[in-house]
Amino acid sequence: MDYVDRVLQELKEKNPGQPEFHQAATEVLDSLRVVLDSNPAYEKAGLLERLVEPERIIMFRVPWVDDNGKVHVNKGYRVQFNSAIGPYKGGLRFHPSVNLSIIKFLGFEQIFKNSLTSLPIGGGKGGSDFDPKGKSDNEIMRFCQSFMTELYRHMGSDTDVPAGDIGVGGREIGFLFGQYKRIQNEHTGVLTGRGLSYGGSLARTEATGFGLVYISQEALNSKCNNFAGKKVVISGSGNVAIYACQKAMQLGAKVLAMSDSSGYIYDENGINLDVIKDIKEVKRARINEYVKAVPTAKFVPDHSKIWTIKCDIALPCATQNELDLESAKVLVKNGVILVAEGANMPTTMDATKYFQDNGVMFLPGKAANAGGVATSALEMAQSSSRIFWSFEKVDSELQHIMINIFRNIDSASKKYGYEGNYVIGANIAGFLKVADAMMAQGVV
Ligand code: NDP
């Protein structure tokens, strides 16, 4: 049995019941075979065995009291996966589906994504099975305070710097930061995605969605193509989806559909983003509200069917495994030319393969959505220097980083004989920097 197969087998035996983590590890390790075969030193140093085992996992109780005085208990997690190239960095997810497998898959992916940004940040991820939907602001605040009352002791601006993810936006980061500052009595860049009045960076809110479109544009440019006049479908209507929609429209595309977990809306005239922002960022309401404002649009109460809409570019920006083989077949039949993952692992492995086998440009999340964490690292730089940059400066750095990521994954795919396979290109390019750092630092 070769090195990769042995490590994957051991990983599955030692971590039963963690399908998302197995999926992420399999996807990455499978594509590293070509590098590992030509560098036996990695096996000798037990590099993969160390890479797939988090440096530290923190699991804790999060008790909180609702507005009616009822006590609730949620699970809290922080997986500090790898600090070879910098402090742990990665978001917090608050969603009822959160469990250890999901946090480990996200933390593992984060190692390579952060490496691809070319900035000095290690990989981590955290969260809770708490569901922020339908909770009052006071309930959210009490939950965030309770969560931070345990997590604060494991964080630090040079140790571990969490950020937002699904269910953790500006409001939650504010409450988390307030409690951290209160306990530690220090105002440092210990969380990113902060509000502008207390250390946040301009363009962080837009960064993941904008970055997704910048890297997609660069990929299209490499084939003498671009967003202008293209029909785009975007799943989700959260932070990533909204700003991907904005940038795609700025570049001349028409966004036909967006979704949330209750269904999707289709607007043949092109989505009115002001209406979406009002529903999602102001009212925090369900997406079917859109048809009240735009009666010519259609609401379909099944979010998975969004991929049946004919489009040139598909941007899955909701959650993991939301785009399966069946959907991929329909997209290919309808002539899709580019699929870029705004969410983390939204495409199943067989769907990814189908896109690649059928000549669709496929940009994996660890490259395509790295703009968020890259801008978080720029926020860390600004926090440390106590000097804050203009929107234009951050946005132009972001653009530069995303273009570079595409060039790096493209050239890695070519160098190792898999031209156009950006999954392999991203995994190899992300891995090499982390592997070098781990080799240099000895067996730790
Ligand atoms: P948000 O919470 O802002 O939005 C998530 C969106 O996805 C919502 O519209 C939500 O709908 C929808 N959604 C969630 N679960 C499902 C589901 N099971 N089926 C259909 N729709 C669903 O999160 P973000 O936009 O921040 O994150 C989206 C994805 O992007 C995640 O995978 C995240 O890990 C990834 N990501 C985010 C980054 C960031 O900077 N925010 C950075 C890099 C990656 P509903 O409201 O109904 O639940």
GROMACS .gro file of C-alpha atoms and ligand atoms in nm:
model
  492
    1MET     CA    1   0.000   0.000   0.000
    2ASP     CA    2   0.146   0.341  -0.087
    3TYR     CA    3   0.201   0.628   0.154
    4VAL     CA    4  -0.120   0.820   0.075
    5ASP     CA    5  -0.344   0.511   0.094
    6ARG     CA    6  -0.190   0.406   0.424
    7VAL     CA    7  -0.237   0.749   0.581
    8LEU     CA    8  -0.595   0.772   0.455
    9GLN     CA    9  -0.677   0.426   0.587
   10GLU     CA   10  -0.534   0.509   0.930
   11LEU     CA   11  -0.716   0.841   0.929
   12LYS     CA   12  -1.049   0.668   0.868
   13GLU     CA   13  -0.981   0.409   1.137
   14LYS     CA   14  -0.875   0.666   1.394
   15ASN     CA   15  -1.153   0.915   1.313
   16PRO     CA   16  -1.473   0.713   1.263
   17GLY     CA   17  -1.798   0.896   1.190
   18GLN     CA   18  -1.632   1.200   1.036
   19PRO     CA   19  -1.739   1.176   0.669
   20GLU     CA   20  -1.676   1.541   0.578
   21PHE     CA   21  -1.324   1.523   0.721
   22HIS     CA   22  -1.256   1.198   0.534
   23GLN     CA   23  -1.385   1.359   0.213
   24ALA     CA   24  -1.164   1.667   0.247
   25ALA     CA   25  -0.854   1.467   0.341
   26THR     CA   26  -0.908   1.220   0.056
   27GLU     CA   27  -0.951   1.499  -0.197
   28VAL     CA   28  -0.630   1.673  -0.088
   29LEU     CA   29  -0.406   1.371  -0.029
   30ASP     CA   30  -0.510   1.199  -0.352
   31SER     CA   31  -0.387   1.495  -0.550
   32LEU     CA   32  -0.052   1.509  -0.369
   33ARG     CA   33   0.064   1.165  -0.484
   34VAL     CA   34   0.277   1.309  -0.762
   35VAL     CA   35   0.463   1.535  -0.517
   36LEU     CA   36   0.502   1.270  -0.248
   37ASP     CA   37   0.634   1.010  -0.491
   38SER     CA   38   0.915   1.240  -0.595
   39ASN     CA   39   1.002   1.346  -0.235
   40PRO     CA   40   1.051   1.039  -0.013
   41ALA     CA   41   1.180   1.272   0.263
   42TYR     CA   42   0.820   1.364   0.341
   43GLU     CA   43   0.728   1.007   0.425
   44LYS     CA   44   1.044   0.962   0.631
   45ALA     CA   45   0.949   1.270   0.833
   46GLY     CA   46   0.593   1.143   0.888
   47LEU     CA   47   0.472   1.463   0.729
   48LEU     CA   48   0.127   1.349   0.618
   49GLU     CA   49   0.053   1.177   0.949
   50ARG     CA   50   0.130   1.505   1.125
   51LEU     CA   51  -0.056   1.714   0.869
   52VAL     CA   52  -0.386   1.527   0.910
   53GLU     CA   53  -0.379   1.538   1.291
   54PRO     CA   54  -0.481   1.878   1.435
   55GLU     CA   55  -0.224   2.034   1.665
   56ARG     CA   56  -0.502   2.092   1.916
   57ILE     CA   57  -0.880   2.044   1.943
   58ILE     CA   58  -1.077   2.240   2.199
   59MET     CA   59  -1.435   2.129   2.272
   60PHE     CA   60  -1.644   2.301   2.532
   61ARG     CA   61  -1.987   2.360   2.683
   62VAL     CA   62  -2.166   2.683   2.592
   63PRO     CA   63  -2.452   2.744   2.838
   64TRP     CA   64  -2.680   3.044   2.782
   65VAL     CA   65  -3.020   3.173   2.890
   66ASP     CA   66  -3.294   3.270   2.642
   67ASP     CA   67  -3.529   3.568   2.674
   68ASN     CA   68  -3.782   3.354   2.863
   69GLY     CA   69  -3.527   3.250   3.124
   70LYS     CA   70  -3.484   2.897   2.981
   71VAL     CA   71  -3.133   2.750   2.999
   72HIS     CA   72  -2.980   2.605   2.679
   73VAL     CA   73  -2.652   2.422   2.628
   74ASN     CA   74  -2.465   2.413   2.295
   75LYS     CA   75  -2.138   2.257   2.190
   76GLY     CA   76  -1.840   2.485   2.116
   77TYR     CA   77  -1.539   2.389   1.903
   78ARG     CA   78  -1.203   2.528   1.797
   79VAL     CA   79  -0.973   2.310   1.589
   80GLN     CA   80  -0.620   2.454   1.577
   81PHE     CA   81  -0.501   2.251   1.284
   82ASN     CA   82  -0.163   2.376   1.171
   83SER     CA   83   0.057   2.670   1.272
   84ALA     CA   84   0.362   2.595   1.056
   85ILE     CA   85   0.344   2.918   0.855
   86GLY     CA   86   0.164   3.151   1.098
   87PRO     CA   87  -0.092   3.183   1.377
   88TYR     CA   88  -0.407   2.971   1.339
   89LYS     CA   89  -0.658   3.158   1.126
   90GLY     CA   90  -1.007   3.059   1.021
   91GLY     CA   91  -1.369   3.141   1.085
   92LEU     CA   92  -1.631   3.046   1.340
   93ARG     CA   93  -1.950   2.883   1.213
   94PHE     CA   94  -2.276   2.893   1.408
   95HIS     CA   95  -2.520   2.648   1.249
   96PRO     CA   96  -2.720   2.351   1.383
   97SER     CA   97  -2.534   2.117   1.145
   98VAL     CA   98  -2.195   2.193   1.307
   99ASN     CA   99  -2.010   1.893   1.450
  100LEU     CA  100  -1.647   1.788   1.491
  101SER     CA  101  -1.629   1.635   1.143
  102ILE     CA  102  -1.741   1.957   0.975
  103ILE     CA  103  -1.506   2.175   1.179
  104LYS     CA  104  -1.215   1.941   1.104
  105PHE     CA  105  -1.290   1.938   0.732
  106LEU     CA  106  -1.304   2.317   0.730
  107GLY     CA  107  -0.989   2.351   0.940
  108PHE     CA  108  -0.799   2.110   0.717
  109GLU     CA  109  -0.899   2.296   0.400
  110GLN     CA  110  -0.807   2.623   0.568
  111ILE     CA  111  -0.439   2.517   0.598
  112PHE     CA  112  -0.397   2.505   0.221
  113LYS     CA  113  -0.621   2.801   0.148
  114ASN     CA  114  -0.425   3.022   0.386
  115SER     CA  115  -0.100   2.903   0.236
  116LEU     CA  116  -0.226   2.992  -0.113
  117THR     CA  117  -0.284   3.354  -0.010
  118SER     CA  118   0.097   3.384   0.027
  119LEU     CA  119   0.038   3.552   0.365
  120PRO     CA  120   0.173   3.416   0.698
  121ILE     CA  121  -0.136   3.246   0.841
  122GLY     CA  122  -0.186   2.891   0.969
  123GLY     CA  123  -0.508   2.689   0.956
  124GLY     CA  124  -0.789   2.663   1.209
  125LYS     CA  125  -1.167   2.666   1.232
  126GLY     CA  126  -1.432   2.670   1.503
  127GLY     CA  127  -1.795   2.714   1.578
  128SER     CA  128  -2.102   2.584   1.749
  129ASP     CA  129  -2.422   2.392   1.679
  130PHE     CA  130  -2.608   2.703   1.798
  131ASP     CA  131  -2.872   2.828   1.551
  132PRO     CA  132  -2.881   3.208   1.535
  133LYS     CA  133  -3.202   3.202   1.325
  134GLY     CA  134  -3.503   3.343   1.507
  135LYS     CA  135  -3.297   3.452   1.812
  136SER     CA  136  -3.320   3.806   1.949
  137ASP     CA  137  -3.015   4.033   1.954
  138ASN     CA  138  -2.993   3.984   2.331
  139GLU     CA  139  -2.995   3.606   2.296
  140ILE     CA  140  -2.721   3.626   2.033
  141MET     CA  141  -2.519   3.851   2.263
  142ARG     CA  142  -2.554   3.619   2.563
  143PHE     CA  143  -2.457   3.321   2.350
  144CYS     CA  144  -2.151   3.497   2.205
  145GLN     CA  145  -2.041   3.609   2.551
  146SER     CA  146  -2.069   3.256   2.687
  147PHE     CA  147  -1.881   3.114   2.386
  148MET     CA  148  -1.597   3.364   2.430
  149THR     CA  149  -1.578   3.309   2.806
  150GLU     CA  150  -1.416   2.974   2.724
  151LEU     CA  151  -1.250   3.044   2.390
  152TYR     CA  152  -1.059   3.357   2.497
  153ARG     CA  153  -0.789   3.156   2.677
  154HIS     CA  154  -0.694   2.975   2.356
  155MET     CA  155  -0.673   3.285   2.133
  156GLY     CA  156  -0.433   3.572   2.081
  157SER     CA  157  -0.329   3.804   1.800
  158ASP     CA  158  -0.012   3.596   1.748
  159THR     CA  159  -0.171   3.262   1.845
  160ASP     CA  160  -0.515   3.214   1.697
  161VAL     CA  161  -0.726   3.477   1.524
  162PRO     CA  162  -1.082   3.362   1.446
  163ALA     CA  163  -1.323   3.537   1.207
  164GLY     CA  164  -1.679   3.491   1.078
  165ASP     CA  165  -1.834   3.216   0.869
  166ILE     CA  166  -2.190   3.090   0.826
  167GLY     CA  167  -2.406   3.245   1.098
  168VAL     CA  168  -2.124   3.467   1.226
  169GLY     CA  169  -2.133   3.815   1.073
  170GLY     CA  170  -2.056   4.166   1.195
  171ARG     CA  171  -2.305   4.152   1.482
  172GLU     CA  172  -2.163   3.830   1.628
  173ILE     CA  173  -1.800   3.939   1.582
  174GLY     CA  174  -1.885   4.258   1.773
  175PHE     CA  175  -2.028   4.066   2.069
  176LEU     CA  176  -1.739   3.817   2.067
  177PHE     CA  177  -1.479   4.095   2.053
  178GLY     CA  178  -1.650   4.291   2.332
  179GLN     CA  179  -1.636   3.993   2.564
  180TYR     CA  180  -1.273   3.912   2.473
  181LYS     CA  181  -1.166   4.270   2.545
  182ARG     CA  182  -1.355   4.270   2.872
  183ILE     CA  183  -1.191   3.950   2.997
  184GLN     CA  184  -0.837   4.014   2.871
  185ASN     CA  185  -0.834   4.391   2.909
  186GLU     CA  186  -0.661   4.439   2.578
  187HIS     CA  187  -0.766   4.583   2.245
  188THR     CA  188  -0.578   4.379   1.986
  189GLY     CA  189  -0.646   4.228   1.646
  190VAL     CA  190  -0.761   3.901   1.797
  191LEU     CA  191  -1.066   3.862   1.574
  192THR     CA  192  -1.105   3.977   1.215
  193GLY     CA  193  -1.419   4.099   1.044
  194ARG     CA  194  -1.448   4.365   1.313
  195GLY     CA  195  -1.655   4.680   1.265
  196LEU     CA  196  -1.475   4.979   1.115
  197SER     CA  197  -1.506   5.179   1.436
  198TYR     CA  198  -1.305   4.924   1.637
  199GLY     CA  199  -1.025   4.796   1.416
  200GLY     CA  200  -1.193   4.640   1.115
  201SER     CA  201  -1.066   4.670   0.760
  202LEU     CA  202  -1.247   4.836   0.476
  203ALA     CA  203  -1.344   4.583   0.208
  204ARG     CA  204  -1.342   4.283   0.446
  205THR     CA  205  -1.719   4.249   0.412
  206GLU     CA  206  -1.694   4.240   0.035
  207ALA     CA  207  -1.369   4.043   0.016
  208THR     CA  208  -1.476   3.680  -0.029
  209GLY     CA  209  -1.740   3.755  -0.291
  210PHE     CA  210  -1.526   4.011  -0.474
  211GLY     CA  211  -1.224   3.778  -0.458
  212LEU     CA  212  -1.429   3.494  -0.604
  213VAL     CA  213  -1.516   3.706  -0.904
  214TYR     CA  214  -1.160   3.842  -0.942
  215ILE     CA  215  -1.011   3.493  -0.961
  216SER     CA  216  -1.290   3.378  -1.192
  217GLN     CA  217  -1.226   3.676  -1.419
  218GLU     CA  218  -0.854   3.590  -1.430
  219ALA     CA  219  -0.938   3.228  -1.516
  220LEU     CA  220  -1.170   3.346  -1.794
  221ASN     CA  221  -0.905   3.592  -1.916
  222SER     CA  222  -0.661   3.304  -1.952
  223LYS     CA  223  -0.904   3.166  -2.211
  224CYS     CA  224  -0.960   3.507  -2.371
  225ASN     CA  225  -1.300   3.539  -2.207
  226ASN     CA  226  -1.461   3.747  -1.929
  227PHE     CA  227  -1.778   3.817  -1.727
  228ALA     CA  228  -1.929   4.073  -1.964
  229GLY     CA  229  -2.265   3.958  -2.096
  230LYS     CA  230  -2.251   3.624  -1.912
  231LYS     CA  231  -2.548   3.465  -1.733
  232VAL     CA  232  -2.459   3.377  -1.375
  233VAL     CA  233  -2.634   3.165  -1.111
  234ILE     CA  234  -2.530   3.208  -0.747
  235SER     CA  235  -2.650   2.985  -0.465
  236GLY     CA  236  -2.687   3.130  -0.116
  237SER     CA  237  -2.769   3.491  -0.033
  238GLY     CA  238  -2.532   3.547   0.255
  239ASN     CA  239  -2.208   3.740   0.278
  240VAL     CA  240  -2.023   3.558   0.000
  241ALA     CA  241  -2.316   3.536  -0.241
  242ILE     CA  242  -2.421   3.900  -0.209
  243TYR     CA  243  -2.078   4.047  -0.288
  244ALA     CA  244  -2.008   3.794  -0.562
  245CYS     CA  245  -2.334   3.910  -0.717
  246GLN     CA  246  -2.234   4.277  -0.683
  247LYS     CA  247  -1.893   4.231  -0.847
  248ALA     CA  248  -2.024   4.004  -1.123
  249MET     CA  249  -2.282   4.269  -1.212
  250GLN     CA  250  -2.018   4.543  -1.203
  251LEU     CA  251  -1.822   4.342  -1.458
  252GLY     CA  252  -2.123   4.331  -1.687
  253ALA     CA  253  -2.277   3.992  -1.605
  254LYS     CA  254  -2.645   3.923  -1.542
  255VAL     CA  255  -2.717   3.729  -1.221
  256LEU     CA  256  -3.034   3.527  -1.276
  257ALA     CA  257  -3.087   3.347  -0.946
  258MET     CA  258  -2.995   3.332  -0.577
  259SER     CA  259  -3.113   3.110  -0.292
  260ASP     CA  260  -3.130   3.039   0.077
  261SER     CA  261  -3.209   2.713   0.254
  262SER     CA  262  -3.584   2.767   0.191
  263GLY     CA  263  -3.557   2.784  -0.191
  264TYR     CA  264  -3.439   2.999  -0.479
  265ILE     CA  265  -3.557   3.305  -0.666
  266TYR     CA  266  -3.527   3.344  -1.042
  267ASP     CA  267  -3.536   3.688  -1.200
  268GLU     CA  268  -3.492   3.681  -1.575
  269ASN     CA  269  -3.426   4.057  -1.579
  270GLY     CA  270  -3.129   4.014  -1.348
  271ILE     CA  271  -3.134   4.015  -0.967
  272ASN     CA  272  -3.204   4.348  -0.801
  273LEU     CA  273  -2.928   4.344  -0.541
  274ASP     CA  274  -3.070   4.631  -0.334
  275VAL     CA  275  -3.378   4.419  -0.270
  276ILE     CA  276  -3.165   4.117  -0.170
  277LYS     CA  277  -2.950   4.330   0.062
  278ASP     CA  278  -3.259   4.475   0.227
  279ILE     CA  279  -3.407   4.127   0.284
  280LYS     CA  280  -3.086   3.960   0.401
  281GLU     CA  281  -2.872   4.232   0.561
  282VAL     CA  282  -3.142   4.457   0.706
  283LYS     CA  283  -3.454   4.248   0.768
  284ARG     CA  284  -3.278   3.909   0.805
  285ALA     CA  285  -3.582   3.759   0.631
  286ARG     CA  286  -3.641   3.465   0.393
  287ILE     CA  287  -3.563   3.494   0.024
  288ASN     CA  288  -3.923   3.449  -0.095
  289GLU     CA  289  -3.978   3.812   0.019
  290TYR     CA  290  -3.805   3.902  -0.309
  291VAL     CA  291  -4.115   3.827  -0.515
  292LYS     CA  292  -4.315   4.078  -0.310
  293ALA     CA  293  -4.074   4.352  -0.423
  294VAL     CA  294  -4.025   4.213  -0.775
  295PRO     CA  295  -4.351   4.042  -0.874
  296THR     CA  296  -4.216   3.927  -1.211
  297ALA     CA  297  -3.960   3.706  -1.034
  298LYS     CA  298  -4.031   3.345  -0.941
  299PHE     CA  299  -3.976   3.166  -0.608
  300VAL     CA  300  -3.914   2.789  -0.611
  301PRO     CA  301  -3.923   2.626  -0.265
  302ASP     CA  302  -3.636   2.383  -0.336
  303HIS     CA  303  -3.287   2.535  -0.320
  304SER     CA  304  -3.119   2.234  -0.482
  305LYS     CA  305  -3.303   2.298  -0.810
  306ILE     CA  306  -3.124   2.629  -0.864
  307TRP     CA  307  -2.869   2.445  -1.082
  308THR     CA  308  -3.137   2.360  -1.341
  309ILE     CA  309  -3.126   2.723  -1.459
  310LYS     CA  310  -2.931   2.766  -1.781
  311CYS     CA  311  -2.618   2.974  -1.719
  312ASP     CA  312  -2.260   3.034  -1.835
  313ILE     CA  313  -2.110   3.068  -1.487
  314ALA     CA  314  -2.216   2.890  -1.166
  315LEU     CA  315  -2.099   3.020  -0.830
  316PRO     CA  316  -2.202   2.790  -0.543
  317CYS     CA  317  -2.185   3.016  -0.234
  318ALA     CA  318  -2.407   2.845   0.026
  319THR     CA  319  -2.266   2.537   0.196
  320GLN     CA  320  -2.083   2.204   0.161
  321ASN     CA  321  -2.204   1.935  -0.081
  322GLU     CA  322  -2.485   2.148  -0.224
  323LEU     CA  323  -2.395   2.076  -0.588
  324ASP     CA  324  -2.412   1.705  -0.669
  325LEU     CA  325  -2.350   1.493  -0.977
  326GLU     CA  326  -2.708   1.521  -1.099
  327SER     CA  327  -2.688   1.902  -1.084
  328ALA     CA  328  -2.346   1.898  -1.252
  329LYS     CA  329  -2.489   1.700  -1.543
  330VAL     CA  330  -2.765   1.954  -1.594
  331LEU     CA  331  -2.521   2.246  -1.576
  332VAL     CA  332  -2.290   2.085  -1.832
  333LYS     CA  333  -2.583   2.004  -2.061
  334ASN     CA  334  -2.686   2.369  -2.037
  335GLY     CA  335  -2.341   2.483  -2.147
  336VAL     CA  336  -2.179   2.611  -1.826
  337ILE     CA  337  -1.819   2.721  -1.890
  338LEU     CA  338  -1.694   2.804  -1.538
  339VAL     CA  339  -1.779   2.680  -1.190
  340ALA     CA  340  -1.604   2.858  -0.903
  341GLU     CA  341  -1.665   2.763  -0.541
  342GLY     CA  342  -1.751   3.057  -0.316
  343ALA     CA  343  -1.851   2.820  -0.037
  344ASN     CA  344  -1.623   2.556   0.115
  345MET     CA  345  -1.653   2.220  -0.066
  346PRO     CA  346  -1.999   2.293  -0.212
  347THR     CA  347  -1.934   2.052  -0.500
  348THR     CA  348  -1.934   1.678  -0.435
  349MET     CA  349  -1.627   1.487  -0.555
  350ASP     CA  350  -1.810   1.310  -0.839
  351ALA     CA  351  -1.961   1.639  -0.954
  352THR     CA  352  -1.615   1.801  -0.957
  353LYS     CA  353  -1.480   1.517  -1.166
  354TYR     CA  354  -1.772   1.547  -1.406
  355PHE     CA  355  -1.700   1.915  -1.462
  356GLN     CA  356  -1.332   1.846  -1.522
  357ASP     CA  357  -1.402   1.555  -1.757
  358ASN     CA  358  -1.634   1.776  -1.959
  359GLY     CA  359  -1.397   2.066  -2.009
  360VAL     CA  360  -1.559   2.304  -1.758
  361MET     CA  361  -1.312   2.533  -1.579
  362PHE     CA  362  -1.347   2.440  -1.213
  363LEU     CA  363  -1.196   2.658  -0.939
  364PRO     CA  364  -1.194   2.488  -0.596
  365GLY     CA  365  -1.297   2.682  -0.286
  366LYS     CA  366  -0.957   2.681  -0.124
  367ALA     CA  367  -0.836   2.901  -0.409
  368ALA     CA  368  -1.156   3.070  -0.518
  369ASN     CA  369  -1.282   3.187  -0.179
  370ALA     CA  370  -0.941   3.268  -0.028
  371GLY     CA  371  -1.008   3.642  -0.069
  372GLY     CA  372  -1.189   3.653   0.265
  373VAL     CA  373  -0.909   3.514   0.473
  374ALA     CA  374  -0.650   3.705   0.271
  375THR     CA  375  -0.824   4.029   0.358
  376SER     CA  376  -0.847   3.913   0.718
  377ALA     CA  377  -0.469   3.884   0.713
  378LEU     CA  378  -0.454   4.238   0.572
  379GLU     CA  379  -0.678   4.342   0.863
  380MET     CA  380  -0.426   4.181   1.101
  381ALA     CA  381  -0.144   4.379   0.936
  382GLN     CA  382  -0.341   4.702   0.971
  383SER     CA  383  -0.426   4.626   1.336
  384SER     CA  384  -0.063   4.560   1.424
  385SER     CA  385   0.058   4.878   1.259
  386ARG     CA  386  -0.237   5.085   1.395
  387ILE     CA  387  -0.271   5.236   1.049
  388PHE     CA  388  -0.575   5.167   0.836
  389TRP     CA  389  -0.589   5.160   0.460
  390SER     CA  390  -0.839   5.302   0.210
  391PHE     CA  391  -1.099   5.078   0.048
  392GLU     CA  392  -0.917   5.116  -0.282
  393LYS     CA  393  -0.586   4.999  -0.135
  394VAL     CA  394  -0.736   4.689   0.030
  395ASP     CA  395  -0.939   4.609  -0.280
  396SER     CA  396  -0.637   4.643  -0.505
  397GLU     CA  397  -0.426   4.418  -0.275
  398LEU     CA  398  -0.710   4.165  -0.283
  399GLN     CA  399  -0.725   4.174  -0.661
  400HIS     CA  400  -0.352   4.126  -0.680
  401ILE     CA  401  -0.365   3.828  -0.438
  402MET     CA  402  -0.647   3.656  -0.628
  403ILE     CA  403  -0.473   3.698  -0.964
  404ASN     CA  404  -0.158   3.554  -0.811
  405ILE     CA  405  -0.344   3.258  -0.668
  406PHE     CA  406  -0.480   3.175  -1.011
  407ARG     CA  407  -0.135   3.203  -1.169
  408ASN     CA  408   0.019   2.983  -0.898
  409ILE     CA  409  -0.240   2.706  -0.918
  410ASP     CA  410  -0.232   2.719  -1.296
  411SER     CA  411   0.144   2.685  -1.306
  412ALA     CA  412   0.147   2.407  -1.043
  413SER     CA  413  -0.109   2.216  -1.249
  414LYS     CA  414   0.115   2.251  -1.554
  415LYS     CA  415   0.440   2.172  -1.373
  416TYR     CA  416   0.307   1.844  -1.235
  417GLY     CA  417   0.145   1.732  -1.560
  418TYR     CA  418  -0.221   1.811  -1.487
  419GLU     CA  419  -0.274   2.125  -1.693
  420GLY     CA  420  -0.613   2.283  -1.628
  421ASN     CA  421  -0.681   2.072  -1.319
  422TYR     CA  422  -0.700   2.353  -1.064
  423VAL     CA  423  -0.796   2.115  -0.782
  424ILE     CA  424  -0.460   1.943  -0.809
  425GLY     CA  425  -0.285   2.275  -0.877
  426ALA     CA  426  -0.433   2.435  -0.563
  427ASN     CA  427  -0.361   2.138  -0.340
  428ILE     CA  428  -0.002   2.111  -0.453
  429ALA     CA  429   0.071   2.485  -0.443
  430GLY     CA  430  -0.089   2.515  -0.097
  431PHE     CA  431   0.082   2.203   0.036
  432LEU     CA  432   0.440   2.280  -0.070
  433LYS     CA  433   0.479   2.594   0.141
  434VAL     CA  434   0.334   2.427   0.453
  435ALA     CA  435   0.541   2.115   0.395
  436ASP     CA  436   0.863   2.317   0.362
  437ALA     CA  437   0.789   2.500   0.686
  438MET     CA  438   0.709   2.176   0.868
  439MET     CA  439   1.026   2.009   0.742
  440ALA     CA  440   1.234   2.308   0.855
  441GLN     CA  441   1.082   2.307   1.204
  442GLY     CA  442   1.156   1.943   1.287
  443VAL     CA  443   0.920   1.683   1.430
  444VAL     CA  444   0.673   1.901   1.624
  445NDP     P1  445  -2.385   3.330   0.549
  445NDP     O1  446  -2.434   3.274   0.677
  445NDP     O2  447  -2.374   3.477   0.534
  445NDP     O3  448  -2.478   3.278   0.429
  445NDP     C1  449  -2.494   3.143   0.401
  445NDP     C2  450  -2.598   3.132   0.292
  445NDP     O4  451  -2.606   2.996   0.250
  445NDP     C3  452  -2.736   3.172   0.337
  445NDP     O5  453  -2.805   3.225   0.228
  445NDP     C4  454  -2.795   3.038   0.380
  445NDP     O6  455  -2.937   3.032   0.379
  445NDP     C5  456  -2.740   2.947   0.274
  445NDP     N1  457  -2.735   2.810   0.323
  445NDP     C6  458  -2.674   2.763   0.436
  445NDP     N2  459  -2.694   2.632   0.449
  445NDP     C7  460  -2.766   2.596   0.342
  445NDP     C8  461  -2.819   2.474   0.297
  445NDP     N3  462  -2.801   2.361   0.367
  445NDP     N4  463  -2.887   2.474   0.181
  445NDP     C9  464  -2.905   2.588   0.109
  445NDP     N5  465  -2.859   2.707   0.148
  445NDP    C10  466  -2.791   2.710   0.262
  445NDP     O7  467  -2.246   3.258   0.520
  445NDP     P2  468  -2.129   3.303   0.424
  445NDP     O8  469  -2.185   3.367   0.302
  445NDP     O9  470  -2.029   3.375   0.506
  445NDP    O10  471  -2.065   3.162   0.388
  445NDP    C11  472  -2.111   3.082   0.279
  445NDP    C12  473  -2.007   2.977   0.246
  445NDP    O11  474  -1.884   3.044   0.213
  445NDP    C13  475  -1.970   2.881   0.358
  445NDP    O12  476  -1.936   2.757   0.302
  445NDP    C14  477  -1.847   2.944   0.419
  445NDP    O13  478  -1.767   2.849   0.486
  445NDP    C15  479  -1.778   2.995   0.294
  445NDP     N6  480  -1.680   3.101   0.314
  445NDP    C16  481  -1.715   3.219   0.372
  445NDP    C17  482  -1.621   3.318   0.387
  445NDP    C18  483  -1.656   3.452   0.440
  445NDP    O14  484  -1.569   3.541   0.439
  445NDP     N7  485  -1.779   3.477   0.481
  445NDP    C19  486  -1.480   3.297   0.349
  445NDP    C20  487  -1.457   3.172   0.281
  445NDP    C21  488  -1.553   3.077   0.269
  445NDP     P3  489  -3.016   3.033   0.519
  445NDP    O15  490  -3.006   3.174   0.567
  445NDP    O16  491  -3.154   2.991   0.481
  445NDP    O17  492  -2.948   2.934   0.609
   0.00000   0.00000   0.00000
